[in-house]
Each structure stands twice: as C-alpha cells, then as structure tokens.
Short mmCIF file of C-alpha atoms in Angstrom, two decimals:
data_model
loop_
_atom_site.label_atom_id
_atom_site.label_comp_id
_atom_site.label_asym_id
_atom_site.label_seq_id
_atom_site.Cartn_x
_atom_site.Cartn_y
_atom_site.Cartn_z
CA MET A 1 79.57 125.91 109.75
CA LYS A 2 77.04 124.02 108.20
CA THR A 3 77.70 120.56 109.22
CA ASN A 4 75.71 117.94 107.57
CA ASP A 5 74.28 114.89 109.87
CA ILE A 6 72.79 112.78 107.34
CA ILE A 7 74.38 109.46 108.73
CA LEU A 8 72.90 110.13 112.10
CA GLN A 9 69.62 111.31 110.99
CA THR A 10 69.03 108.15 108.19
CA THR A 11 70.46 106.06 111.25
CA THR A 12 68.03 107.72 113.78
CA LYS A 13 65.04 107.40 111.34
CA VAL A 14 65.06 103.51 111.39
CA VAL A 15 66.19 103.10 115.11
CA VAL A 16 63.52 105.17 116.90
CA PHE A 17 61.08 103.11 115.79
CA ILE A 18 62.90 99.89 116.76
CA ILE A 19 63.57 101.66 120.41
CA ILE A 20 59.36 102.46 120.63
CA LEU A 21 58.36 98.87 119.72
CA PHE A 22 60.83 97.45 122.49
CA SER A 23 59.62 100.05 125.17
CA ILE A 24 56.11 98.92 124.11
CA PHE A 25 57.22 95.43 124.59
CA ILE A 26 58.92 96.01 127.82
CA PHE A 27 55.82 97.45 129.06
CA PHE A 28 53.37 95.15 128.11
CA LYS A 29 55.56 91.98 129.13
CA GLY A 30 56.01 93.77 132.65
CA HIS A 31 53.37 91.43 134.39
CA TYR A 32 55.19 87.67 133.83
CA THR A 33 58.69 89.16 133.08
CA PRO A 34 61.29 91.28 133.96
CA GLY A 35 60.22 95.04 132.21
CA GLY A 36 57.25 97.50 133.23
CA GLY A 37 56.18 100.74 133.04
CA PHE A 38 59.39 102.56 134.67
CA VAL A 39 61.79 100.92 132.39
CA GLY A 40 59.45 101.46 129.28
CA GLY A 41 58.68 104.99 130.27
CA LEU A 42 63.24 105.15 130.27
CA LEU A 43 63.43 103.91 127.00
CA THR A 44 60.74 105.78 125.31
CA SER A 45 62.11 108.90 126.37
CA GLY A 46 65.21 107.27 124.92
CA ALA A 47 64.27 107.17 121.81
CA ILE A 48 62.75 111.07 122.14
CA VAL A 49 66.52 111.82 122.80
CA LEU A 50 67.77 110.53 120.35
CA LEU A 51 65.34 112.48 118.15
CA LEU A 52 66.46 115.89 119.99
CA LEU A 53 70.10 114.64 119.43
CA ALA A 54 69.75 114.04 115.37
CA PHE A 55 67.47 116.78 115.07
CA ASP A 56 66.70 119.64 116.94
CA MET A 57 64.07 120.66 119.61
CA LYS A 58 61.97 123.08 117.38
CA THR A 59 61.73 120.05 115.20
CA VAL A 60 60.85 118.08 118.16
CA ALA A 61 58.29 119.78 119.32
CA GLU A 62 56.60 120.08 115.57
CA ILE A 63 56.00 116.47 114.91
CA LEU A 64 55.55 115.58 119.13
CA PRO A 65 53.22 118.16 120.13
CA ILE A 66 53.37 117.37 123.57
CA ASN A 67 53.13 119.17 126.71
CA TYR A 68 55.04 116.99 128.92
CA ILE A 69 53.95 118.80 132.32
CA TYR A 70 50.00 118.03 131.10
CA MET A 71 51.53 114.23 130.23
CA THR A 72 52.86 113.84 134.05
CA ALA A 73 49.48 114.82 135.30
CA THR A 74 47.66 112.89 132.89
CA GLY A 75 49.53 109.48 134.69
CA LEU A 76 49.12 110.51 137.78
CA LEU A 77 45.39 110.66 137.09
CA PHE A 78 45.31 107.46 136.15
CA ALA A 79 47.29 106.02 138.76
CA VAL A 80 45.01 107.51 141.35
CA GLY A 81 41.76 106.99 138.86
CA THR A 82 42.60 103.25 139.34
CA ALA A 83 43.58 103.10 142.94
CA ALA A 84 40.56 105.25 143.56
CA GLY A 85 37.78 103.28 141.52
CA ALA A 86 38.54 100.28 143.84
CA LEU A 87 36.57 102.52 146.43
CA PHE A 88 33.37 102.45 144.11
CA PHE A 89 33.13 98.24 144.73
CA ASN A 90 33.40 98.20 148.47
CA VAL A 91 37.14 97.15 148.34
CA PRO A 92 39.92 98.78 150.16
CA PHE A 93 42.09 101.65 148.44
CA LEU A 94 44.27 100.15 145.55
CA THR A 95 42.27 96.92 145.32
CA HIS A 96 42.59 95.90 141.87
CA ALA A 97 40.34 93.70 139.31
CA PHE A 98 41.04 90.96 137.03
CA GLY A 99 38.94 88.80 134.48
CA ASP A 100 39.22 86.90 131.63
CA VAL A 101 37.99 88.67 128.44
CA TYR A 102 37.18 87.38 124.66
CA LEU A 103 38.20 89.81 122.40
CA PRO A 104 37.14 89.77 119.18
CA ILE A 105 40.84 89.02 117.19
CA LEU A 106 43.06 87.69 120.16
CA GLY A 107 40.68 85.30 121.73
CA LYS A 108 40.80 84.74 125.54
CA THR A 109 42.83 87.62 127.10
CA SER A 110 43.40 87.70 130.66
CA LEU A 111 42.98 91.69 131.78
CA HIS A 112 44.18 93.60 134.78
CA THR A 113 44.01 96.90 136.10
CA ALA A 114 47.35 97.14 137.14
CA THR A 115 47.91 97.68 133.65
CA ILE A 116 46.39 101.08 133.97
CA PHE A 117 48.04 101.82 137.02
CA ASP A 118 51.48 100.82 134.90
CA LEU A 119 50.46 102.96 132.03
CA GLY A 120 50.34 105.80 134.66
CA VAL A 121 53.59 104.89 135.66
CA PHE A 122 54.73 104.96 131.88
CA LEU A 123 53.51 108.27 131.33
CA VAL A 124 54.90 110.16 134.51
CA VAL A 125 58.12 108.66 133.99
CA VAL A 126 58.37 109.97 130.00
CA GLY A 127 56.37 113.09 131.43
CA VAL A 128 59.21 113.96 134.23
CA THR A 129 62.23 112.80 132.17
CA MET A 130 61.63 114.93 129.30
CA THR A 131 60.70 118.08 130.96
CA ILE A 132 63.61 117.45 132.98
CA ILE A 133 66.20 117.03 129.69
CA GLN A 134 63.92 119.49 128.15
CA THR A 135 64.31 121.99 130.53
CA ILE A 136 68.12 121.58 131.18
CA GLY A 137 69.11 120.59 127.98
CA GLY A 138 68.54 123.83 126.10
CA ASP A 139 71.04 125.97 124.69
CA GLU A 140 69.69 129.34 125.18
CA MET B 1 82.22 71.13 128.87
CA ILE B 2 79.84 74.00 127.97
CA GLU B 3 80.53 75.63 131.29
CA THR B 4 84.30 75.71 130.88
CA VAL B 5 84.15 77.11 127.53
CA VAL B 6 82.22 79.95 128.68
CA LEU B 7 83.77 81.00 131.80
CA ILE B 8 87.13 80.58 129.52
CA ALA B 9 85.17 83.35 127.30
CA ILE B 10 83.94 85.37 129.98
CA PHE B 11 87.44 85.63 131.32
CA ALA B 12 88.78 86.60 128.04
CA ILE B 13 86.40 89.61 127.49
CA SER B 14 87.39 90.56 131.21
CA VAL B 15 91.01 91.24 130.15
CA ALA B 16 89.81 92.95 127.37
CA ILE B 17 87.48 95.30 129.03
CA LEU B 18 90.95 95.66 131.34
CA ALA B 19 93.06 96.84 128.19
CA LEU B 20 89.84 99.24 127.31
CA LEU B 21 90.02 100.51 130.57
CA TYR B 22 93.42 100.96 130.34
CA ARG B 23 92.82 103.64 127.40
CA VAL B 24 89.90 105.20 129.06
CA ILE B 25 92.04 106.12 131.97
CA LYS B 26 95.75 106.82 130.13
CA GLY B 27 93.94 107.73 126.70
CA PRO B 28 95.21 111.08 125.79
CA SER B 29 92.46 112.71 123.79
CA ILE B 30 89.11 112.49 124.63
CA PRO B 31 87.80 110.45 121.59
CA ASP B 32 90.14 107.68 122.78
CA ARG B 33 88.26 107.54 126.35
CA VAL B 34 84.35 107.88 124.04
CA VAL B 35 85.48 105.06 121.79
CA ALA B 36 86.83 102.55 124.76
CA LEU B 37 83.46 103.51 126.39
CA ASP B 38 81.54 102.70 123.46
CA ALA B 39 83.59 99.11 123.06
CA ILE B 40 83.05 98.37 126.70
CA GLY B 41 79.31 99.02 126.75
CA ILE B 42 79.81 96.07 123.48
CA ASN B 43 81.98 93.65 125.59
CA LEU B 44 80.00 94.12 128.53
CA ILE B 45 76.52 92.93 126.04
CA ALA B 46 78.83 89.67 125.40
CA ILE B 47 79.00 89.24 129.47
CA VAL B 48 75.35 89.77 130.09
CA ALA B 49 74.57 86.78 126.97
CA LEU B 50 77.17 84.71 128.28
CA THR B 51 76.23 84.57 132.00
CA SER B 52 72.37 83.91 130.94
CA ILE B 53 73.98 80.80 129.25
CA LEU B 54 75.63 80.30 132.54
CA LEU B 55 72.94 81.15 134.84
CA LYS B 56 70.49 79.04 132.31
CA THR B 57 67.88 81.67 132.27
CA ASP B 58 66.45 83.99 129.82
CA ALA B 59 65.49 87.14 131.85
CA PHE B 60 68.83 88.79 131.12
CA LEU B 61 68.36 88.39 127.20
CA VAL B 62 66.10 91.91 127.16
CA ILE B 63 69.41 93.90 128.81
CA ILE B 64 71.32 92.93 125.66
CA LEU B 65 68.87 95.07 123.60
CA LEU B 66 68.98 97.89 126.30
CA LEU B 67 72.59 98.46 126.60
CA GLY B 68 73.15 98.38 123.14
CA ILE B 69 70.70 101.04 123.02
CA LEU B 70 72.00 103.08 125.86
CA SER B 71 75.42 102.77 124.59
CA PHE B 72 74.52 103.62 121.10
CA ILE B 73 72.49 107.26 122.46
CA GLY B 74 75.44 107.43 125.31
CA THR B 75 78.23 107.58 122.07
CA VAL B 76 76.00 109.71 119.80
CA ALA B 77 75.59 112.49 122.35
CA PHE B 78 78.98 112.44 123.30
CA SER B 79 80.59 112.77 119.90
CA LYS B 80 77.82 115.27 119.03
CA TYR B 81 79.13 117.65 122.41
CA LEU B 82 82.54 117.35 121.32
CA GLU B 83 81.85 118.36 117.88
CA LYS B 84 79.30 121.40 118.31
CA GLY B 85 79.45 121.97 121.94
CA VAL B 86 76.05 121.60 122.85
CA ILE B 87 74.15 118.87 123.00
CA PHE B 88 70.52 119.79 121.72
CA ASP B 89 70.45 122.38 119.55
CA HIS B 90 67.81 125.02 119.73
CA ASP B 91 67.14 125.59 116.21
CA ARG B 92 69.02 124.08 113.27
CA ASP B 93 71.21 126.27 111.09
CA ASN B 94 70.30 125.28 107.60
#
C-alpha cells in the first residue's frame, strides 16, 4: 500500500527549521537564563527525529551525512580540550577564561570558554541520542 | 484581582485535564487515548503560561514552545506507529 504523507512532509519542512532555530537560541541563552547545551542538544535531536518520522532513514542519512559516533567523540574532545587548555596557563584543570571582545558587527561582546565546553555537551547529547534512536529504531 | 482570575482559569483547566484523563483511561480505542494525550499536552501549556503569570516570571516561557514541539513529535510518532506498525522505515516504498 502506498501511503501519502504530503501534509506531514510539508509541515515537517517548515517546522524543522523553527525547532533548530529554537534549539540554537536555547543553546546560546544558557549562560544567563534557563537553557544550555543539554536541552539544546535534545531539541536538535528532536528535529532530526521529526525528519526521520516524516521521511525515511536513507533520505535523512543523505541530507545529513553525519556519523553520530564521531560527533560524540568530537564533543568529548571539545570538553576535554577546554578543560585541559587551562593547564597551559598555569591554573588548575577546568579553569575557564572570559573577556570582552570587540567584534566587527556585534560590537562589544563578552565571550567565555564555557561556551566551548557547552558546545561539547551539545554535540555529545545529539550524538548519543541519535545513535540510540538510529540503532533501536530501524525496522530491519 | 488578576490572581483570582488566573486561579479560576487554572482550576477550569485542571477540570478539563481530569476529563481528558477519563478519556485516556476509559477510551475504547487507542486513537482516543492518543488524541486525549495530545489535548492534555496543550492544556499543560496553558497551565504553564498561567503559572508564569501567577509567579510573575518569564523563565517558563521557553517551556511553552518546548512542550508544543514535544507534544507534536510524540503525537506524530504515535499516529505513524498506529498507521504503519513501524516508527522509522528504512526505505520509502515510492
């Protein structure tokens, strides 16, 4: 039987971008308000799950050619690298640095290395969630 | 004044959630339960919004969009399981 998913697929094409934008927003607002890498990563994997629901696993692997195990490893490397980078400046492990930087368009921006640690958390959460879902969710 | 109105609204939505819970428990078929769970999710969004009015904070406003997204994805997954028997198909037929 040939099923017709045109409404679900068209809705997904619009909604996925909203979900991914919202997850990026949650990721960057985590320092001052509720949010952060964990919830942002879960929302991003929610967007990919919606793509998997509306389309099939082969199409999603074509449009997002990501090996999620490598993604988890990259996230762990970011976290450990941010933590170990403090050792080069003669301060204890996991000491973070911050400062105000004048960027061309954004103006005075306060940057913090905890964001890179949070990016590691984000990548690990997306990688682990998608590995679990792709491993147990396939129908063969 | 506004607190009384918000409390009355929260009470009304709680009664609605209880009625939907009756449909979840008693519902004759599975789609009845799925639709009732979806409506419970929407009512939870309303309760979160009213609670954030009551507590005079905007820290819960993210939860509203989050609950909407999660409720949508959950309902889509459930209905695809009911229709096809699988949630993620490996290769589409057409």
